[in-house]
CSV table of C-alpha atoms in Angstrom, one decimal:
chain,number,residue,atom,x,y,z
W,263,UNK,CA,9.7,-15.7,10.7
W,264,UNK,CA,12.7,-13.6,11.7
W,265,UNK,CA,14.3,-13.4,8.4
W,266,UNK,CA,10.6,-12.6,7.1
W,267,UNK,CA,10.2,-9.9,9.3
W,268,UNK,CA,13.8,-7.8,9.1
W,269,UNK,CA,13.1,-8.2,4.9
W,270,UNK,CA,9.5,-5.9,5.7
W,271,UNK,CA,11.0,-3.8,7.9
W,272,UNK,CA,13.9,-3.0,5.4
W,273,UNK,CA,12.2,-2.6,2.2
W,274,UNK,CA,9.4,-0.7,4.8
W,275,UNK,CA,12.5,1.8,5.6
W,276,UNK,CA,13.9,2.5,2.5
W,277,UNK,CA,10.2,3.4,1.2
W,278,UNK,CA,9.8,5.6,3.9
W,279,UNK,CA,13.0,7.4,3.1
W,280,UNK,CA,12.2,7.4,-0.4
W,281,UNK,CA,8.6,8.9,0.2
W,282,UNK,CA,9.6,11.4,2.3
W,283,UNK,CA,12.1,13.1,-0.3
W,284,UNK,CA,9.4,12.9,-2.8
W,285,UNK,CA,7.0,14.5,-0.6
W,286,UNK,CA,9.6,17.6,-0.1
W,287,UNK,CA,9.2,18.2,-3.7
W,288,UNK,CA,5.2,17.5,-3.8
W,289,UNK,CA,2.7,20.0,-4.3
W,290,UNK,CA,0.3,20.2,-1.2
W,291,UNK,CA,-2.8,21.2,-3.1
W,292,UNK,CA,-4.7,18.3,-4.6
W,293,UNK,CA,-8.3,18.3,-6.6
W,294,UNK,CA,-11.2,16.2,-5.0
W,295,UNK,CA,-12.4,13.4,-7.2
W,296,UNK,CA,-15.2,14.3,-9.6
W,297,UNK,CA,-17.5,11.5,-8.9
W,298,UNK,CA,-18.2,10.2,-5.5
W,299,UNK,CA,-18.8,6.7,-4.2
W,300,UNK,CA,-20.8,5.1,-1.7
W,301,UNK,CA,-21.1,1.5,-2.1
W,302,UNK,CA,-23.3,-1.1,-2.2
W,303,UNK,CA,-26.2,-1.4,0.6
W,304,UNK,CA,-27.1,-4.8,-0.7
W,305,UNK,CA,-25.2,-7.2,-2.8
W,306,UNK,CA,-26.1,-10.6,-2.7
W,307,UNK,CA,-26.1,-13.9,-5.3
W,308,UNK,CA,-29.3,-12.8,-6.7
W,309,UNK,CA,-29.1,-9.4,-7.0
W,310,UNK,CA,-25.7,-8.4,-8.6
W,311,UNK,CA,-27.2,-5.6,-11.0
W,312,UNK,CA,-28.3,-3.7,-7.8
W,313,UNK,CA,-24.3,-3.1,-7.0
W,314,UNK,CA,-24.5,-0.4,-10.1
W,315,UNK,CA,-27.7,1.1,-8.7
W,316,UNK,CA,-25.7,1.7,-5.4
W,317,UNK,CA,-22.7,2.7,-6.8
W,318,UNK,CA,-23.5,5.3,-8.8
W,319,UNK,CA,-23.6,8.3,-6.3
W,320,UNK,CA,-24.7,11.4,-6.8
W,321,UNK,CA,-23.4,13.0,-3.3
W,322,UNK,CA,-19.9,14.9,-3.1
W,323,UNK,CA,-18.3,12.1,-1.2
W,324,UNK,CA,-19.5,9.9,-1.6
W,325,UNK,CA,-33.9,-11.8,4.3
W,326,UNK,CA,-31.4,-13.4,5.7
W,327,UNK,CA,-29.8,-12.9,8.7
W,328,UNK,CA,-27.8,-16.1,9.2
W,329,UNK,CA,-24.7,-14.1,9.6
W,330,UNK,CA,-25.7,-12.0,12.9
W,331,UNK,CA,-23.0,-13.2,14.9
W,332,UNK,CA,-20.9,-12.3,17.7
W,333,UNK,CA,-17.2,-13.2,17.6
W,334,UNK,CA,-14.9,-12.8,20.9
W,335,UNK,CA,-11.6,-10.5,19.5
W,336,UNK,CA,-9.0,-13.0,17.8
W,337,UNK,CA,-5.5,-13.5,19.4
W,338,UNK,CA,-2.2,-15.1,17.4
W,339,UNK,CA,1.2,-15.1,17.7
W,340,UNK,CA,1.9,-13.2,14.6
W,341,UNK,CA,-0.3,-10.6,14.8
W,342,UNK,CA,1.1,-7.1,15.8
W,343,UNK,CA,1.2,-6.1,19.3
W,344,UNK,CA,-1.4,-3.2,20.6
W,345,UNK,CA,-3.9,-4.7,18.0
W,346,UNK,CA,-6.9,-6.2,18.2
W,347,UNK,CA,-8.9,-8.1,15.1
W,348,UNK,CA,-12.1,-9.6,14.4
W,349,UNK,CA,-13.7,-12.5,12.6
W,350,UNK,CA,-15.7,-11.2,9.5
W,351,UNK,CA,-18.5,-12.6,7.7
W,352,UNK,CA,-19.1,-13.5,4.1
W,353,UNK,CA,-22.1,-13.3,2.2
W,354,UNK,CA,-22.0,-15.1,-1.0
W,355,UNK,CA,-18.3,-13.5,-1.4
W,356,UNK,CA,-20.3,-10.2,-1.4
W,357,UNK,CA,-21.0,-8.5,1.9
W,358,UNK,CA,-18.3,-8.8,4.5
W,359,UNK,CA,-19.4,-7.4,7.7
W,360,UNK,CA,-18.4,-7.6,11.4
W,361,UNK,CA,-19.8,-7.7,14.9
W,362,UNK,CA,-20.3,-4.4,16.8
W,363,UNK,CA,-22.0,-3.6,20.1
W,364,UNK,CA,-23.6,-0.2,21.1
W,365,UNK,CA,-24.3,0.9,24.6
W,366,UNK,CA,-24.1,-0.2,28.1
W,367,UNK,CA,-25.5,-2.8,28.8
W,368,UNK,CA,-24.1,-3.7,24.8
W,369,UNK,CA,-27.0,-4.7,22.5
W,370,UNK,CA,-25.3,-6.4,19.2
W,371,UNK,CA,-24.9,-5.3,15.4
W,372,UNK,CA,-23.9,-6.8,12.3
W,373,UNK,CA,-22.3,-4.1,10.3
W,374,UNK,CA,-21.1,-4.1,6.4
W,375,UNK,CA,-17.2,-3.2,7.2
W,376,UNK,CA,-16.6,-0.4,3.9
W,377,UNK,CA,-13.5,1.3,3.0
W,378,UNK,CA,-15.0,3.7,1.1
W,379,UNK,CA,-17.5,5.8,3.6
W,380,UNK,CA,-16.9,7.2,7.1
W,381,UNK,CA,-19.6,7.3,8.8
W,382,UNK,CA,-21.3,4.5,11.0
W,383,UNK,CA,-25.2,3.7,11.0
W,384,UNK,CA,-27.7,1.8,12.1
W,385,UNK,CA,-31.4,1.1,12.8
W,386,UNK,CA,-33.2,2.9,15.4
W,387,UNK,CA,-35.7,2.0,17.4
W,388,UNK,CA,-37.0,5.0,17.0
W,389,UNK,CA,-38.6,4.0,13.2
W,390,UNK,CA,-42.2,4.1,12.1
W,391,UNK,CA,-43.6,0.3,12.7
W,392,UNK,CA,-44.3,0.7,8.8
W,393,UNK,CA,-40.5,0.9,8.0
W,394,UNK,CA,-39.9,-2.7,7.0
W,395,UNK,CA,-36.2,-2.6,6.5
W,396,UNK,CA,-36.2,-1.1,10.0
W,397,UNK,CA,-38.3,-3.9,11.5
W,398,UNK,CA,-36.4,-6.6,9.4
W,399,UNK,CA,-33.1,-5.6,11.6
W,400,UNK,CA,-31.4,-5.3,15.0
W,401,UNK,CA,-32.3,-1.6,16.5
W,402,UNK,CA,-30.8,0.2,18.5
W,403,UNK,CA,-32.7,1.5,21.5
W,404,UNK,CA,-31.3,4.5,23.3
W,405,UNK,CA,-33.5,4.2,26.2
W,406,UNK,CA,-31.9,0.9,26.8
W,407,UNK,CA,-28.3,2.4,27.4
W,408,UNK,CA,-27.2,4.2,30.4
W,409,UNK,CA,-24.0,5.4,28.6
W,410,UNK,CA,-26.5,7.3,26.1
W,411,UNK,CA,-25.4,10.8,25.0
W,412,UNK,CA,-28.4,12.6,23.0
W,413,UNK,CA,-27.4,14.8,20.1
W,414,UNK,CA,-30.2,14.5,17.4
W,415,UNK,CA,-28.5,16.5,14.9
W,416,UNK,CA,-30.2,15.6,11.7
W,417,UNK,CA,-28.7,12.7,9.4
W,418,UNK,CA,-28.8,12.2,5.6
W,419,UNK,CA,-27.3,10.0,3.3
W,420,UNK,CA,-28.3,10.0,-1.1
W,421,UNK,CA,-27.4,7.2,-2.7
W,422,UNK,CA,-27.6,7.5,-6.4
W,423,UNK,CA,-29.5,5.0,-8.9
W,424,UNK,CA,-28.4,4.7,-13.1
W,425,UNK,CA,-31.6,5.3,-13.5
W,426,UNK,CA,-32.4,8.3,-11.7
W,427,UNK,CA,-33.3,9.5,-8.0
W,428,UNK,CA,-31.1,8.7,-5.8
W,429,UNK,CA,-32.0,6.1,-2.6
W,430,UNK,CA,-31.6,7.9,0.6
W,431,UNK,CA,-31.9,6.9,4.7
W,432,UNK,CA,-32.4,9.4,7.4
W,433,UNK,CA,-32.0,9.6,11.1
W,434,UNK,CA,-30.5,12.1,13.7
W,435,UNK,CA,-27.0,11.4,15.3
W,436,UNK,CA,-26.4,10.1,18.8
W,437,UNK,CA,-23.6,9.2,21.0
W,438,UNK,CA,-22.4,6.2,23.2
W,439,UNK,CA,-20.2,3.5,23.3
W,440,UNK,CA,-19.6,1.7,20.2
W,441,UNK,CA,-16.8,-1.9,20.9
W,442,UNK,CA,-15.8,-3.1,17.9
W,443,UNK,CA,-13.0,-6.4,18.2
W,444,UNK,CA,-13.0,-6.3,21.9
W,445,UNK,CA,-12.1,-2.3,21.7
W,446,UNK,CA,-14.5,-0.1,23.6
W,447,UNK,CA,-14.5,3.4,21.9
W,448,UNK,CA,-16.2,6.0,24.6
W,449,UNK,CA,-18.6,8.8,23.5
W,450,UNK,CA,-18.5,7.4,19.5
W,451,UNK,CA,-21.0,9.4,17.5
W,452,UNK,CA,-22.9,7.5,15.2
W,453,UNK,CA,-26.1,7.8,12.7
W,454,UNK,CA,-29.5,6.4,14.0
W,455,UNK,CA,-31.9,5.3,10.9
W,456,UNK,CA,-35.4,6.2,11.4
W,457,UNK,CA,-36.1,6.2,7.5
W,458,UNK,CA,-34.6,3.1,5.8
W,459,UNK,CA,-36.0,1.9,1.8
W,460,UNK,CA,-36.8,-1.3,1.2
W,461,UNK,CA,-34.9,-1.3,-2.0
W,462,UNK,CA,-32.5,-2.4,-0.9
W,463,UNK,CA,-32.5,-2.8,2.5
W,464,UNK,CA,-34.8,-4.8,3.2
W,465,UNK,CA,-33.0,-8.2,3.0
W,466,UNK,CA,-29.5,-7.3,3.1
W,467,UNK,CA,-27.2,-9.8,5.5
W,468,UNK,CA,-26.3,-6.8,7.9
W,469,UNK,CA,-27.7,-4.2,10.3
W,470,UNK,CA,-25.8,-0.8,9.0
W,471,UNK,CA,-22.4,0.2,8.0
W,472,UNK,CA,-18.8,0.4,9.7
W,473,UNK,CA,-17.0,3.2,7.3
W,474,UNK,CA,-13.0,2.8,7.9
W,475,UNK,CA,-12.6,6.1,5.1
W,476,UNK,CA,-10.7,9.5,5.7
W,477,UNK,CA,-12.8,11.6,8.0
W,478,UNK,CA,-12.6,13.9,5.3
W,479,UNK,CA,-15.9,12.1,3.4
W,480,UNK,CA,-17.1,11.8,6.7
W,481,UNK,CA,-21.5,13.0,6.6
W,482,UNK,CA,-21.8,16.0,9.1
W,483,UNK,CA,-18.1,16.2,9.6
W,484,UNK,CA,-18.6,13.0,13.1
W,485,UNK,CA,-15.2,11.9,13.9
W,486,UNK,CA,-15.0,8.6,12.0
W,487,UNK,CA,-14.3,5.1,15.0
W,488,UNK,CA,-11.2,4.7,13.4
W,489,UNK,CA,-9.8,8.2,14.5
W,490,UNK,CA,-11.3,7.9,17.9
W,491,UNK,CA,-10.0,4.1,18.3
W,492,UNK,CA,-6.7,6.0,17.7
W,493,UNK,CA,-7.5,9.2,19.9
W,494,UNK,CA,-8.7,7.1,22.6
W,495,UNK,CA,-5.2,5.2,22.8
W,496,UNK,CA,-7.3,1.7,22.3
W,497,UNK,CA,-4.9,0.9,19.1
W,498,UNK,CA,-0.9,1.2,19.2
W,499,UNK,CA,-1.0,2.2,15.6
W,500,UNK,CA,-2.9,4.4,13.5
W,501,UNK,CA,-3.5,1.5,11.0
W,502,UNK,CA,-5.9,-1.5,10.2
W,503,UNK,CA,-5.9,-4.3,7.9
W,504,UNK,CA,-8.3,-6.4,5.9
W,505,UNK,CA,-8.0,-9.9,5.0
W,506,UNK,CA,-11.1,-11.8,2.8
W,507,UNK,CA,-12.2,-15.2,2.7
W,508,UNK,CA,-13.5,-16.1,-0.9
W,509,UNK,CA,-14.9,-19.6,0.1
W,510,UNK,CA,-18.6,-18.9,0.1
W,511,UNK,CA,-20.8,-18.2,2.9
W,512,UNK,CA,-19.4,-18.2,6.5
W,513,UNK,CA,-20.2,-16.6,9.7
W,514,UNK,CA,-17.5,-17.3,11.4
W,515,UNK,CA,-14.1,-17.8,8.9
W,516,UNK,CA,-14.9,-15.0,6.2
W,517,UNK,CA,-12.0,-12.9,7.0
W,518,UNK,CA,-10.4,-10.7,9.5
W,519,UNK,CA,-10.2,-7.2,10.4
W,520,UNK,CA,-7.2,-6.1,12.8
W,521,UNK,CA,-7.2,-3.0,14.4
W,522,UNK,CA,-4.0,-1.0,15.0
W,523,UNK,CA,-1.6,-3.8,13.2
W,524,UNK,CA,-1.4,-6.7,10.7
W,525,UNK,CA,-1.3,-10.4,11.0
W,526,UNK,CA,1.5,-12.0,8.8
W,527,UNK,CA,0.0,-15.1,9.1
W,528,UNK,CA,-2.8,-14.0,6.9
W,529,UNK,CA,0.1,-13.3,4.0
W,530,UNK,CA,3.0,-14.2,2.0
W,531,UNK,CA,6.1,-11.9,1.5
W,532,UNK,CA,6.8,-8.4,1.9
W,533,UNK,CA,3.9,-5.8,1.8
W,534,UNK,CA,4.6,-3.6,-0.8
W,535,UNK,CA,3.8,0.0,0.5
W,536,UNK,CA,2.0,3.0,-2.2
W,537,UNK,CA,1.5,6.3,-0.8
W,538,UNK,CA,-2.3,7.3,-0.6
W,539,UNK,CA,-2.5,10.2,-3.4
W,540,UNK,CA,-5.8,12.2,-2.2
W,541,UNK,CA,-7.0,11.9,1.2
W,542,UNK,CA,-11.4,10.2,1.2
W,543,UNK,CA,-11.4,7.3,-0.4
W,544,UNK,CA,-8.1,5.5,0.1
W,545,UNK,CA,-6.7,6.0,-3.0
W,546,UNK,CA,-3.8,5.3,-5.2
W,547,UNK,CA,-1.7,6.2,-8.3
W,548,UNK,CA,-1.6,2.8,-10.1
W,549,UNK,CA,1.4,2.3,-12.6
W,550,UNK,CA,-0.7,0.5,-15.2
W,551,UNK,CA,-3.5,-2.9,-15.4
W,552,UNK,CA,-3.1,-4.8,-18.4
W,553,UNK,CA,-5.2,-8.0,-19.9
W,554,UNK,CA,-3.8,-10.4,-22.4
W,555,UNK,CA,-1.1,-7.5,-23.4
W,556,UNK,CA,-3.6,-5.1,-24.0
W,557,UNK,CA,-3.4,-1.8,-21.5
W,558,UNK,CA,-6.3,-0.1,-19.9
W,559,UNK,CA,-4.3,1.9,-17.2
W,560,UNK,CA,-1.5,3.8,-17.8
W,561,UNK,CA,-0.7,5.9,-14.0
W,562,UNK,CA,-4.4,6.0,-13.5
W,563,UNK,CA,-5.8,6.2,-10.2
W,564,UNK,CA,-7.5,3.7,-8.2
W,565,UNK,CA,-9.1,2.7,-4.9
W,566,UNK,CA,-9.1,-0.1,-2.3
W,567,UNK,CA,-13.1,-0.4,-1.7
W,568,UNK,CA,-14.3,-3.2,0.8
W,569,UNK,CA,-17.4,-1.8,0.0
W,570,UNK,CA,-18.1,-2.8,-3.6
W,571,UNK,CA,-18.4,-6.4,-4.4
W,572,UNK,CA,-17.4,-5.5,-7.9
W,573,UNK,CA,-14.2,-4.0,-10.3
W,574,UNK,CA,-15.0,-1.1,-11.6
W,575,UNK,CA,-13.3,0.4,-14.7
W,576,UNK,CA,-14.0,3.3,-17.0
W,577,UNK,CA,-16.2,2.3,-19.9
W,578,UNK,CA,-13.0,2.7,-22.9
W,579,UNK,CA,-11.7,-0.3,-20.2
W,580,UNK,CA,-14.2,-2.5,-20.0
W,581,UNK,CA,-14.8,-2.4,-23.5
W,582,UNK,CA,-11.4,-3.8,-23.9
W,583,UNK,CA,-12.1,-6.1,-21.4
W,584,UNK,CA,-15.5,-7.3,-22.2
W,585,UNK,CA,-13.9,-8.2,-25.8
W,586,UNK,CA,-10.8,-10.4,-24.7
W,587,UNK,CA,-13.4,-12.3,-21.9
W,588,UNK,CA,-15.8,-12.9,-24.7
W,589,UNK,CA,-19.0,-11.7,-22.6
W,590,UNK,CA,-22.5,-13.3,-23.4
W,591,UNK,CA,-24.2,-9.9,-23.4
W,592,UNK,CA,-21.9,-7.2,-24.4
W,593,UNK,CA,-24.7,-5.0,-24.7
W,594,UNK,CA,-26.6,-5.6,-21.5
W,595,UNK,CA,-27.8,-2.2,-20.3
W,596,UNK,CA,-27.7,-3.1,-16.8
W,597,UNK,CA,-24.1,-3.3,-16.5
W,598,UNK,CA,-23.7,-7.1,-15.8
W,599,UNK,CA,-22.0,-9.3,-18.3
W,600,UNK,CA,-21.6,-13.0,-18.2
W,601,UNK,CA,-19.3,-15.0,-19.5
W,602,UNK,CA,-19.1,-19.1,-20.6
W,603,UNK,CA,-18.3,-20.9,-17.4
W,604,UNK,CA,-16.7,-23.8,-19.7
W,605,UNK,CA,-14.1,-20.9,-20.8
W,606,UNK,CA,-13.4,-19.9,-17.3
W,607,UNK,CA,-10.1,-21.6,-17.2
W,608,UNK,CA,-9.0,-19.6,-20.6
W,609,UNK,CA,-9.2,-16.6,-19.4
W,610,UNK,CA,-6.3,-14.6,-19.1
W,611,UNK,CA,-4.5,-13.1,-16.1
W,612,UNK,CA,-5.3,-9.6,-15.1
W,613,UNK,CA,-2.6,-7.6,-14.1
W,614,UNK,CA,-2.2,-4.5,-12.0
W,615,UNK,CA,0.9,-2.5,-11.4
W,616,UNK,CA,1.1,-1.0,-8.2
W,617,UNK,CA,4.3,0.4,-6.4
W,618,UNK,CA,6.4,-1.2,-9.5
W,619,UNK,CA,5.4,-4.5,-8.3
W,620,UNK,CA,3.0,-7.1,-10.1
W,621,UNK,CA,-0.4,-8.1,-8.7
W,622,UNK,CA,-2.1,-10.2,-11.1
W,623,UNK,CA,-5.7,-11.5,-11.0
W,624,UNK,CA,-6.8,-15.1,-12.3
W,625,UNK,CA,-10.1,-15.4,-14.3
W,626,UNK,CA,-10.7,-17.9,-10.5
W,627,UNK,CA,-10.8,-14.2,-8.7
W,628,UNK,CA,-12.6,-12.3,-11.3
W,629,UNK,CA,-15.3,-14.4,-12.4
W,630,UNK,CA,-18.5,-14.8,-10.1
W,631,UNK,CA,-19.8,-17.9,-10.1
W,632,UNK,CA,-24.0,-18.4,-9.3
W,633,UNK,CA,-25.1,-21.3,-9.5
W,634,UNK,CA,-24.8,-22.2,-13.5
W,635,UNK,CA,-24.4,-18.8,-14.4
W,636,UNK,CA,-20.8,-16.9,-14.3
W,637,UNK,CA,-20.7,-13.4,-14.0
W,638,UNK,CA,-17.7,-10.8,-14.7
W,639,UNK,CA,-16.9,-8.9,-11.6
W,640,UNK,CA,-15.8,-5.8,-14.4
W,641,UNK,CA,-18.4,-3.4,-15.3
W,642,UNK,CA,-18.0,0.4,-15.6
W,643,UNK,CA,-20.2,3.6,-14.8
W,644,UNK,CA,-21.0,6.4,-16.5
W,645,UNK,CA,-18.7,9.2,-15.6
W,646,UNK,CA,-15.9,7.2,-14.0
W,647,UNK,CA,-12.7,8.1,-14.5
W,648,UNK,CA,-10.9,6.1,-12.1
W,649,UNK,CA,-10.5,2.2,-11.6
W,650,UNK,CA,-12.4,0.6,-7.7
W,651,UNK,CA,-10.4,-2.2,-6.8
W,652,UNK,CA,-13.3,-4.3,-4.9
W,653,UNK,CA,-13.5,-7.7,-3.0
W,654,UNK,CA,-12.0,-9.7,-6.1
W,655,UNK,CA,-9.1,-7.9,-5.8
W,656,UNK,CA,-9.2,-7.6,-2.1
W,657,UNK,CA,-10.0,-11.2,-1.9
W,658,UNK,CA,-6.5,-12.5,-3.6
W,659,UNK,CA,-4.7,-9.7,-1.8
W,660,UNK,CA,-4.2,-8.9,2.0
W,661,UNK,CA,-4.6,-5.0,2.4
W,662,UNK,CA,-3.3,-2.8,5.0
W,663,UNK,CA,-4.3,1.1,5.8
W,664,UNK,CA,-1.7,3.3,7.2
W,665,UNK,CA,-3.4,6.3,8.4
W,666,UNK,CA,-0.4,7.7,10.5
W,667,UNK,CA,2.2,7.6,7.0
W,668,UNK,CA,-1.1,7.8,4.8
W,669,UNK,CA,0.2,4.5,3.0
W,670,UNK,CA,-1.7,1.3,1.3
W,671,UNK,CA,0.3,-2.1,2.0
W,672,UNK,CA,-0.4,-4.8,-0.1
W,673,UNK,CA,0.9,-8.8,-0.5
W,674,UNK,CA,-0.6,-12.0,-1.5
W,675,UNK,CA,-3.3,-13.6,0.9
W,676,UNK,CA,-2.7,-16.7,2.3
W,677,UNK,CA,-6.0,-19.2,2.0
């Protein structure tokens, strides 16, 4: 473990070094991206094609409960010290999400952890009786709290459809204290959701969302829980890591989320460090992605999305992709494509280039398996120009978020 851990810290030092004379020679200014992202508010077994309807998002940022669990803060021997992680739970390998509590005394959430948003919600008691997605979750009741601050500044948040509209939830802001793996973040703003759609709310596996973005996407410009977590000194580093269980449903081993460290238990190797190129999303410069020798990346960029239970490429990729894999229904409007189970074990690795190192994908990772049918976890969207690196990807690979050096770790998870 010694050995392991001088190898990281080297190649960790040289990279540092070598970042920081690149970043003498760098160019501060740096366009936003064209098409913003907020992922999916339901993704479940049964309801893949939905992911697209969330995904595509027109805003300049971007019935079963049986995972509504507490879990106590985790504790190891190999995880960093000053940190703090929590159990996750999986849903179907598509919804991760972890415990939360809000208030004094603490009344309990379930919320979608997502890399790709910065903003915390949740239900309010405060909804019409005929809000169904309202009365199908936890609430939370600010009457009930005595460390209730109000604020009531108005909250909205569009989510776009492919076919037009967009899905949006509304509320007002409040303040309190939101704990979140044991760590107690005082005078936390957050979203209260007093108009929630059914579609698709309704029956998703979790009460709101936990964004772990850049505060620069953040809705109303609220200081994100991750900058207050650091702010408040309740982390000794400004970083968090993700690690996903792909073994089905599980309420209590879906994965882990450590707060102000990493575990290397949870991984083999050395992380190999990227520098985040724009500041939202966190986002990448990827060298290149190639399948079966054919390229469909070439220094493109990319993001790390906890979010999005899917891979997203532009359409000229998954064109290219779709065609090696074979898909069912290459012309399926809705953006799903499905693929001959029996072939599964064909398929050819799927490899991304990132920090000159290779990160490949087996057709085990990429391929979605319900019941007897198989689904591709690549599809596109109109407009996209970049490449979402979702829970497939995140599932093989153990992902860590440097917000102090504004650096993306990455190394092969350990299952």
């Amino acid at each position: 473990m010694r050995v392991k851990s001088k190898c990281c810290k080297l190649v960790l030092m040289l990279f540092w070094i070598a970042l920081l004379v690149l970043l003498v020679f760098k160019v501060e200014a740096r366009k936003r991206l064209k098409v913003g992202i907020h992922k999916n508010p339901e993704s479940s077994h049964q309801n893949v094609e939905h992911e697209l309807k969330s995904l595509s998002v027109k805003h300049n940022l971007k019935n079963t409960k049986v995972l509504s669990t507490t879990q106590a803060p985790l504790k190891s021997k190999t995880q960093d010290a000053g940190s703090s992680a929590a159990s996750l739970s999986n849903y179907y390998n598509t919804a991760y999400s972890v415990a939360v509590e809000i208030g004094n005394p603490p009344q309990k959430f379930t919320l979608l952890i997502d890399t790709g948003s910065a903003n915390l919600w949740v239900p309010s008691i405060k909804c019409p009786a005929t809000d169904k997605s309202c009365a199908n979750h936890n609430k939370y009741n600010s009457s009930a709290s005595n460390t209730f601050v109000a604020n009531n500044t108005d909250f909205n948040i569009d989510y776009g459809s492919n076919s037009g509209g967009t899905v949006a939830l509304s509320g007002f802001l409040s303040q309190d204290t939101v704990t979140i793996a044991g760590l107690p973040i005082k005078n936390q703003i957050f979203a209260e959701i007093t108009d929630e759609p059914e579609n698709p709310f309704l029956n998703a596996p979790y009460d709101g969302l936990l964004g772990l973005a850049y505060s620069q996407i953040s809705i109303g410009g609220v200081t994100p829980p991750l900058y207050n977590l650091i702010e408040q000194g309740l982390i000794k580093k400004p970083v968090f890591s993700i690690y996903l269980n792909r073994n089905g449903t599980s309420a209590i081993t879906g994965g882990e989320l450590v707060l102000g460290g990493t575990d290397s238990a949870l991984y083999r190797g050395c992380l190999t460090f990227v520098p985040v190129s724009i500041q939202g999303y966190w986002q990448f410069t990827m060298t290149s992605a190639d399948i079966d020798g054919t390229n469909f990346c070439n220094k493109c960029e990319a993001i790390l999305d906890v979010g999005t239970s899917l891979m997203v490429v532009p359409q000229n990729a998954l064109i290219k992709i779709n065609k090696i894999l074979g898909v069912l229904n290459p012309n399926e409007a809705n953006g799903v494509f499905l693929v001959d189970c029996a072939k599964i074990s064909n398929f050819p690795d799927i490899v991304f280039n990132i920090g000159r190192k290779d990160f490949p994908l087996k057709s085990s990772d990429y391929v979605l398996r319900y019941g007897n049918k198989c689904v591709s976890s690549f599809t596109s969207l109109e407009g996209l120009d970049f490449i979402i690196l979702g829970e497939p990807f995140m599932g093989a690979y153990y992902t860590v978020y440097d917000l102090g050096y504004n650096m993306l770790g990455l190394a092969p998870a350990l299952h």
